[in-house]
Amino acid sequence: MDKHLDVLNTYYRLVEAFNSDPTAYREVLHPEVEQIEYPNLIHKTIQHRSFDDILDNLRAGRELLRDPEFIVHSTHVVADGTIIVEGRWQGTVTTDIHGWVRGQIMSSELCLVFEFKDGKIFRQRRYPCYNQV
Protein backbone atom coordinates (compact mmCIF):
# COMPACT_ATOMS: atom_id res chain seq x y z
CA MET A 1 0.00 0.00 0.00
CA ASP A 2 2.88 2.41 0.66
CA LYS A 3 3.79 2.25 -3.03
CA HIS A 4 0.24 3.27 -3.97
CA LEU A 5 0.41 6.18 -1.52
CA ASP A 6 3.74 7.23 -3.05
CA VAL A 7 2.14 7.12 -6.50
CA LEU A 8 -0.71 9.31 -5.26
CA ASN A 9 1.64 11.83 -3.67
CA THR A 10 3.58 12.10 -6.94
CA TYR A 11 0.29 12.48 -8.84
CA TYR A 12 -0.86 15.25 -6.46
CA ARG A 13 2.39 17.17 -6.98
CA LEU A 14 2.09 16.90 -10.77
CA VAL A 15 -1.54 18.02 -10.80
CA GLU A 16 -0.98 20.83 -8.30
CA ALA A 17 1.80 22.16 -10.53
CA PHE A 18 -0.45 21.82 -13.61
CA ASN A 19 2.37 19.75 -15.08
CA SER A 20 1.24 18.37 -18.42
CA ASP A 21 4.37 16.44 -19.39
CA PRO A 22 3.18 13.01 -20.55
CA THR A 23 6.47 11.40 -19.50
CA ALA A 24 5.95 12.41 -15.86
CA TYR A 25 2.40 11.04 -15.86
CA ARG A 26 3.45 7.73 -17.40
CA GLU A 27 5.19 7.04 -14.09
CA VAL A 28 1.90 7.22 -12.16
CA LEU A 29 -0.97 6.69 -14.61
CA HIS A 30 -1.68 3.32 -16.20
CA PRO A 31 -1.80 3.57 -20.03
CA GLU A 32 -5.46 2.51 -19.90
CA VAL A 33 -6.36 4.96 -17.12
CA GLU A 34 -9.90 6.25 -16.93
CA GLN A 35 -10.92 9.28 -14.93
CA ILE A 36 -14.62 9.73 -14.29
CA GLU A 37 -15.84 13.09 -13.01
CA TYR A 38 -19.40 13.27 -11.76
CA PRO A 39 -21.69 16.26 -12.50
CA ASN A 40 -20.93 19.53 -10.74
CA LEU A 41 -21.09 23.32 -11.28
CA ILE A 42 -18.57 23.14 -14.13
CA HIS A 43 -19.58 19.91 -15.88
CA LYS A 44 -23.30 19.17 -15.97
CA THR A 45 -22.79 15.63 -17.25
CA ILE A 46 -20.46 12.77 -16.33
CA GLN A 47 -17.01 13.27 -17.86
CA HIS A 48 -14.90 10.28 -18.96
CA ARG A 49 -11.22 11.05 -19.51
CA SER A 50 -8.44 8.92 -20.95
CA PHE A 51 -4.72 9.53 -20.37
CA ASP A 52 -4.61 12.19 -23.10
CA ASP A 53 -7.88 13.77 -21.93
CA ILE A 54 -6.51 14.08 -18.39
CA LEU A 55 -3.50 16.00 -19.73
CA ASP A 56 -5.73 18.20 -21.90
CA ASN A 57 -7.88 18.99 -18.85
CA LEU A 58 -4.75 19.98 -16.88
CA ARG A 59 -3.64 22.28 -19.71
CA ALA A 60 -7.07 23.93 -19.68
CA GLY A 61 -6.87 24.33 -15.90
CA ARG A 62 -3.49 25.99 -16.20
CA GLU A 63 -5.08 28.60 -18.49
CA LEU A 64 -7.90 29.36 -16.03
CA LEU A 65 -6.27 29.17 -12.59
CA ARG A 66 -3.11 30.21 -10.80
CA ASP A 67 -1.72 29.24 -7.40
CA PRO A 68 -3.47 25.86 -7.32
CA GLU A 69 -3.44 23.95 -4.05
CA PHE A 70 -4.69 20.52 -3.04
CA ILE A 71 -5.16 19.92 0.66
CA VAL A 72 -5.75 16.31 1.73
CA HIS A 73 -8.14 16.01 4.67
CA SER A 74 -8.13 12.23 4.94
CA THR A 75 -6.97 9.11 3.14
CA HIS A 76 -8.62 5.71 3.53
CA VAL A 77 -7.02 2.52 2.21
CA VAL A 78 -9.53 -0.23 1.45
CA ALA A 79 -8.65 -3.93 1.79
CA ASP A 80 -8.65 -4.43 -2.01
CA GLY A 81 -6.05 -1.65 -2.45
CA THR A 82 -8.49 1.08 -3.47
CA ILE A 83 -7.68 4.44 -1.89
CA ILE A 84 -10.33 7.01 -1.03
CA VAL A 85 -9.18 10.59 -0.53
CA GLU A 86 -11.12 13.54 0.81
CA GLY A 87 -9.69 16.98 0.27
CA ARG A 88 -10.02 20.52 -0.97
CA TRP A 89 -8.79 21.88 -4.31
CA GLN A 90 -8.52 25.60 -4.84
CA GLY A 91 -6.95 28.15 -7.10
CA THR A 92 -7.26 31.80 -8.12
CA VAL A 93 -9.37 32.40 -11.22
CA THR A 94 -7.47 34.23 -13.99
CA THR A 95 -10.50 34.99 -16.18
CA ASP A 96 -14.25 35.25 -15.66
CA ILE A 97 -15.77 31.77 -16.06
CA HIS A 98 -18.78 29.77 -14.81
CA GLY A 99 -19.89 32.58 -12.49
CA TRP A 100 -16.44 33.17 -10.97
CA VAL A 101 -14.63 36.43 -11.64
CA ARG A 102 -10.95 37.09 -12.17
CA GLY A 103 -9.06 37.13 -8.88
CA GLN A 104 -11.71 35.11 -7.02
CA ILE A 105 -10.78 31.86 -5.29
CA MET A 106 -12.38 28.82 -6.91
CA SER A 107 -12.56 25.91 -4.51
CA SER A 108 -13.98 22.44 -4.45
CA GLU A 109 -14.43 19.88 -1.73
CA LEU A 110 -13.49 16.54 -3.29
CA CYS A 111 -13.91 12.87 -2.77
CA LEU A 112 -11.53 10.90 -4.99
CA VAL A 113 -11.51 7.14 -5.41
CA PHE A 114 -8.37 5.57 -6.89
CA GLU A 115 -7.99 2.01 -8.16
CA PHE A 116 -4.58 0.64 -9.15
CA LYS A 117 -3.24 -1.78 -11.73
CA ASP A 118 0.42 -2.67 -12.24
CA GLY A 119 1.32 -0.20 -9.47
CA LYS A 120 -0.26 2.78 -11.27
CA ILE A 121 -3.55 4.66 -11.12
CA PHE A 122 -5.97 2.72 -13.29
CA ARG A 123 -9.34 4.25 -12.39
CA GLN A 124 -10.12 7.52 -10.72
CA ARG A 125 -13.60 8.64 -9.75
CA ARG A 126 -13.96 12.32 -8.86
CA TYR A 127 -16.86 13.76 -6.90
CA PRO A 128 -16.22 17.53 -6.83
CA CYS A 129 -18.44 19.94 -4.95
CA TYR A 130 -17.53 23.48 -6.05
CA ASN A 131 -18.10 26.36 -3.67
CA GLN A 132 -19.30 29.55 -5.23
CA VAL A 133 -19.47 32.64 -3.04
PDB file of C-alpha atoms in Angstrom:
ATOM      1  CA  MET A   1       0.000   0.000   0.000  1.00  0.00           C
ATOM      2  CA  ASP A   2       2.880   2.408   0.665  1.00  0.00           C
ATOM      3  CA  LYS A   3       3.790   2.246  -3.031  1.00  0.00           C
ATOM      4  CA  HIS A   4       0.244   3.273  -3.967  1.00  0.00           C
ATOM      5  CA  LEU A   5       0.407   6.179  -1.520  1.00  0.00           C
ATOM      6  CA  ASP A   6       3.739   7.233  -3.046  1.00  0.00           C
ATOM      7  CA  VAL A   7       2.141   7.122  -6.504  1.00  0.00           C
ATOM      8  CA  LEU A   8      -0.713   9.308  -5.259  1.00  0.00           C
ATOM      9  CA  ASN A   9       1.644  11.829  -3.674  1.00  0.00           C
ATOM     10  CA  THR A  10       3.577  12.101  -6.944  1.00  0.00           C
ATOM     11  CA  TYR A  11       0.292  12.485  -8.843  1.00  0.00           C
ATOM     12  CA  TYR A  12      -0.862  15.248  -6.457  1.00  0.00           C
ATOM     13  CA  ARG A  13       2.390  17.167  -6.984  1.00  0.00           C
ATOM     14  CA  LEU A  14       2.087  16.895 -10.771  1.00  0.00           C
ATOM     15  CA  VAL A  15      -1.536  18.020 -10.803  1.00  0.00           C
ATOM     16  CA  GLU A  16      -0.977  20.827  -8.304  1.00  0.00           C
ATOM     17  CA  ALA A  17       1.804  22.164 -10.529  1.00  0.00           C
ATOM     18  CA  PHE A  18      -0.447  21.819 -13.608  1.00  0.00           C
ATOM     19  CA  ASN A  19       2.373  19.752 -15.077  1.00  0.00           C
ATOM     20  CA  SER A  20       1.237  18.372 -18.422  1.00  0.00           C
ATOM     21  CA  ASP A  21       4.369  16.445 -19.389  1.00  0.00           C
ATOM     22  CA  PRO A  22       3.179  13.008 -20.553  1.00  0.00           C
ATOM     23  CA  THR A  23       6.471  11.403 -19.499  1.00  0.00           C
ATOM     24  CA  ALA A  24       5.948  12.409 -15.864  1.00  0.00           C
ATOM     25  CA  TYR A  25       2.403  11.041 -15.863  1.00  0.00           C
ATOM     26  CA  ARG A  26       3.453   7.729 -17.405  1.00  0.00           C
ATOM     27  CA  GLU A  27       5.193   7.036 -14.088  1.00  0.00           C
ATOM     28  CA  VAL A  28       1.904   7.216 -12.156  1.00  0.00           C
ATOM     29  CA  LEU A  29      -0.968   6.686 -14.607  1.00  0.00           C
ATOM     30  CA  HIS A  30      -1.679   3.325 -16.199  1.00  0.00           C
ATOM     31  CA  PRO A  31      -1.798   3.566 -20.032  1.00  0.00           C
ATOM     32  CA  GLU A  32      -5.464   2.508 -19.903  1.00  0.00           C
ATOM     33  CA  VAL A  33      -6.362   4.957 -17.120  1.00  0.00           C
ATOM     34  CA  GLU A  34      -9.905   6.250 -16.935  1.00  0.00           C
ATOM     35  CA  GLN A  35     -10.923   9.279 -14.926  1.00  0.00           C
ATOM     36  CA  ILE A  36     -14.625   9.727 -14.288  1.00  0.00           C
ATOM     37  CA  GLU A  37     -15.838  13.092 -13.006  1.00  0.00           C
ATOM     38  CA  TYR A  38     -19.405  13.273 -11.765  1.00  0.00           C
ATOM     39  CA  PRO A  39     -21.688  16.261 -12.496  1.00  0.00           C
ATOM     40  CA  ASN A  40     -20.929  19.529 -10.743  1.00  0.00           C
ATOM     41  CA  LEU A  41     -21.086  23.317 -11.285  1.00  0.00           C
ATOM     42  CA  ILE A  42     -18.568  23.143 -14.134  1.00  0.00           C
ATOM     43  CA  HIS A  43     -19.581  19.907 -15.876  1.00  0.00           C
ATOM     44  CA  LYS A  44     -23.296  19.170 -15.967  1.00  0.00           C
ATOM     45  CA  THR A  45     -22.789  15.626 -17.251  1.00  0.00           C
ATOM     46  CA  ILE A  46     -20.459  12.771 -16.332  1.00  0.00           C
ATOM     47  CA  GLN A  47     -17.012  13.268 -17.863  1.00  0.00           C
ATOM     48  CA  HIS A  48     -14.897  10.279 -18.962  1.00  0.00           C
ATOM     49  CA  ARG A  49     -11.225  11.048 -19.508  1.00  0.00           C
ATOM     50  CA  SER A  50      -8.438   8.924 -20.950  1.00  0.00           C
ATOM     51  CA  PHE A  51      -4.722   9.528 -20.369  1.00  0.00           C
ATOM     52  CA  ASP A  52      -4.614  12.194 -23.099  1.00  0.00           C
ATOM     53  CA  ASP A  53      -7.876  13.766 -21.928  1.00  0.00           C
ATOM     54  CA  ILE A  54      -6.509  14.082 -18.386  1.00  0.00           C
ATOM     55  CA  LEU A  55      -3.499  16.003 -19.725  1.00  0.00           C
ATOM     56  CA  ASP A  56      -5.728  18.202 -21.900  1.00  0.00           C
ATOM     57  CA  ASN A  57      -7.878  18.991 -18.848  1.00  0.00           C
ATOM     58  CA  LEU A  58      -4.755  19.984 -16.885  1.00  0.00           C
ATOM     59  CA  ARG A  59      -3.643  22.281 -19.706  1.00  0.00           C
ATOM     60  CA  ALA A  60      -7.070  23.930 -19.684  1.00  0.00           C
ATOM     61  CA  GLY A  61      -6.869  24.326 -15.896  1.00  0.00           C
ATOM     62  CA  ARG A  62      -3.490  25.993 -16.203  1.00  0.00           C
ATOM     63  CA  GLU A  63      -5.078  28.604 -18.491  1.00  0.00           C
ATOM     64  CA  LEU A  64      -7.900  29.356 -16.028  1.00  0.00           C
ATOM     65  CA  LEU A  65      -6.267  29.166 -12.586  1.00  0.00           C
ATOM     66  CA  ARG A  66      -3.110  30.208 -10.802  1.00  0.00           C
ATOM     67  CA  ASP A  67      -1.722  29.240  -7.403  1.00  0.00           C
ATOM     68  CA  PRO A  68      -3.468  25.857  -7.320  1.00  0.00           C
ATOM     69  CA  GLU A  69      -3.440  23.949  -4.054  1.00  0.00           C
ATOM     70  CA  PHE A  70      -4.694  20.522  -3.042  1.00  0.00           C
ATOM     71  CA  ILE A  71      -5.165  19.919   0.659  1.00  0.00           C
ATOM     72  CA  VAL A  72      -5.753  16.314   1.726  1.00  0.00           C
ATOM     73  CA  HIS A  73      -8.136  16.009   4.672  1.00  0.00           C
ATOM     74  CA  SER A  74      -8.127  12.227   4.936  1.00  0.00           C
ATOM     75  CA  THR A  75      -6.965   9.108   3.136  1.00  0.00           C
ATOM     76  CA  HIS A  76      -8.619   5.714   3.527  1.00  0.00           C
ATOM     77  CA  VAL A  77      -7.018   2.517   2.214  1.00  0.00           C
ATOM     78  CA  VAL A  78      -9.533  -0.233   1.451  1.00  0.00           C
ATOM     79  CA  ALA A  79      -8.650  -3.933   1.793  1.00  0.00           C
ATOM     80  CA  ASP A  80      -8.646  -4.425  -2.012  1.00  0.00           C
ATOM     81  CA  GLY A  81      -6.047  -1.652  -2.450  1.00  0.00           C
ATOM     82  CA  THR A  82      -8.495   1.081  -3.467  1.00  0.00           C
ATOM     83  CA  ILE A  83      -7.679   4.438  -1.890  1.00  0.00           C
ATOM     84  CA  ILE A  84     -10.333   7.015  -1.026  1.00  0.00           C
ATOM     85  CA  VAL A  85      -9.177  10.594  -0.534  1.00  0.00           C
ATOM     86  CA  GLU A  86     -11.120  13.542   0.808  1.00  0.00           C
ATOM     87  CA  GLY A  87      -9.693  16.984   0.269  1.00  0.00           C
ATOM     88  CA  ARG A  88     -10.019  20.522  -0.971  1.00  0.00           C
ATOM     89  CA  TRP A  89      -8.793  21.878  -4.308  1.00  0.00           C
ATOM     90  CA  GLN A  90      -8.516  25.600  -4.836  1.00  0.00           C
ATOM     91  CA  GLY A  91      -6.951  28.154  -7.101  1.00  0.00           C
ATOM     92  CA  THR A  92      -7.261  31.795  -8.116  1.00  0.00           C
ATOM     93  CA  VAL A  93      -9.367  32.404 -11.223  1.00  0.00           C
ATOM     94  CA  THR A  94      -7.467  34.227 -13.992  1.00  0.00           C
ATOM     95  CA  THR A  95     -10.495  34.986 -16.175  1.00  0.00           C
ATOM     96  CA  ASP A  96     -14.251  35.246 -15.664  1.00  0.00           C
ATOM     97  CA  ILE A  97     -15.767  31.771 -16.061  1.00  0.00           C
ATOM     98  CA  HIS A  98     -18.779  29.773 -14.815  1.00  0.00           C
ATOM     99  CA  GLY A  99     -19.889  32.583 -12.489  1.00  0.00           C
ATOM    100  CA  TRP A 100     -16.444  33.168 -10.970  1.00  0.00           C
ATOM    101  CA  VAL A 101     -14.629  36.430 -11.643  1.00  0.00           C
ATOM    102  CA  ARG A 102     -10.951  37.088 -12.174  1.00  0.00           C
ATOM    103  CA  GLY A 103      -9.062  37.130  -8.877  1.00  0.00           C
ATOM    104  CA  GLN A 104     -11.709  35.111  -7.020  1.00  0.00           C
ATOM    105  CA  ILE A 105     -10.776  31.856  -5.285  1.00  0.00           C
ATOM    106  CA  MET A 106     -12.378  28.823  -6.913  1.00  0.00           C
ATOM    107  CA  SER A 107     -12.558  25.912  -4.514  1.00  0.00           C
ATOM    108  CA  SER A 108     -13.979  22.436  -4.451  1.00  0.00           C
ATOM    109  CA  GLU A 109     -14.432  19.880  -1.734  1.00  0.00           C
ATOM    110  CA  LEU A 110     -13.490  16.545  -3.292  1.00  0.00           C
ATOM    111  CA  CYS A 111     -13.908  12.873  -2.772  1.00  0.00           C
ATOM    112  CA  LEU A 112     -11.533  10.899  -4.990  1.00  0.00           C
ATOM    113  CA  VAL A 113     -11.509   7.138  -5.411  1.00  0.00           C
ATOM    114  CA  PHE A 114      -8.371   5.571  -6.886  1.00  0.00           C
ATOM    115  CA  GLU A 115      -7.990   2.010  -8.157  1.00  0.00           C
ATOM    116  CA  PHE A 116      -4.582   0.637  -9.152  1.00  0.00           C
ATOM    117  CA  LYS A 117      -3.244  -1.779 -11.735  1.00  0.00           C
ATOM    118  CA  ASP A 118       0.421  -2.667 -12.241  1.00  0.00           C
ATOM    119  CA  GLY A 119       1.317  -0.200  -9.469  1.00  0.00           C
ATOM    120  CA  LYS A 120      -0.256   2.776 -11.266  1.00  0.00           C
ATOM    121  CA  ILE A 121      -3.551   4.664 -11.120  1.00  0.00           C
ATOM    122  CA  PHE A 122      -5.975   2.720 -13.290  1.00  0.00           C
ATOM    123  CA  ARG A 123      -9.343   4.249 -12.391  1.00  0.00           C
ATOM    124  CA  GLN A 124     -10.116   7.523 -10.716  1.00  0.00           C
ATOM    125  CA  ARG A 125     -13.601   8.645  -9.749  1.00  0.00           C
ATOM    126  CA  ARG A 126     -13.959  12.322  -8.861  1.00  0.00           C
ATOM    127  CA  TYR A 127     -16.864  13.762  -6.902  1.00  0.00           C
ATOM    128  CA  PRO A 128     -16.215  17.527  -6.832  1.00  0.00           C
ATOM    129  CA  CYS A 129     -18.442  19.940  -4.954  1.00  0.00           C
ATOM    130  CA  TYR A 130     -17.534  23.477  -6.054  1.00  0.00           C
ATOM    131  CA  ASN A 131     -18.096  26.359  -3.668  1.00  0.00           C
ATOM    132  CA  GLN A 132     -19.299  29.554  -5.232  1.00  0.00           C
ATOM    133  CA  VAL A 133     -19.474  32.644  -3.037  1.00  0.00           C
TER     134      VAL A 133
END
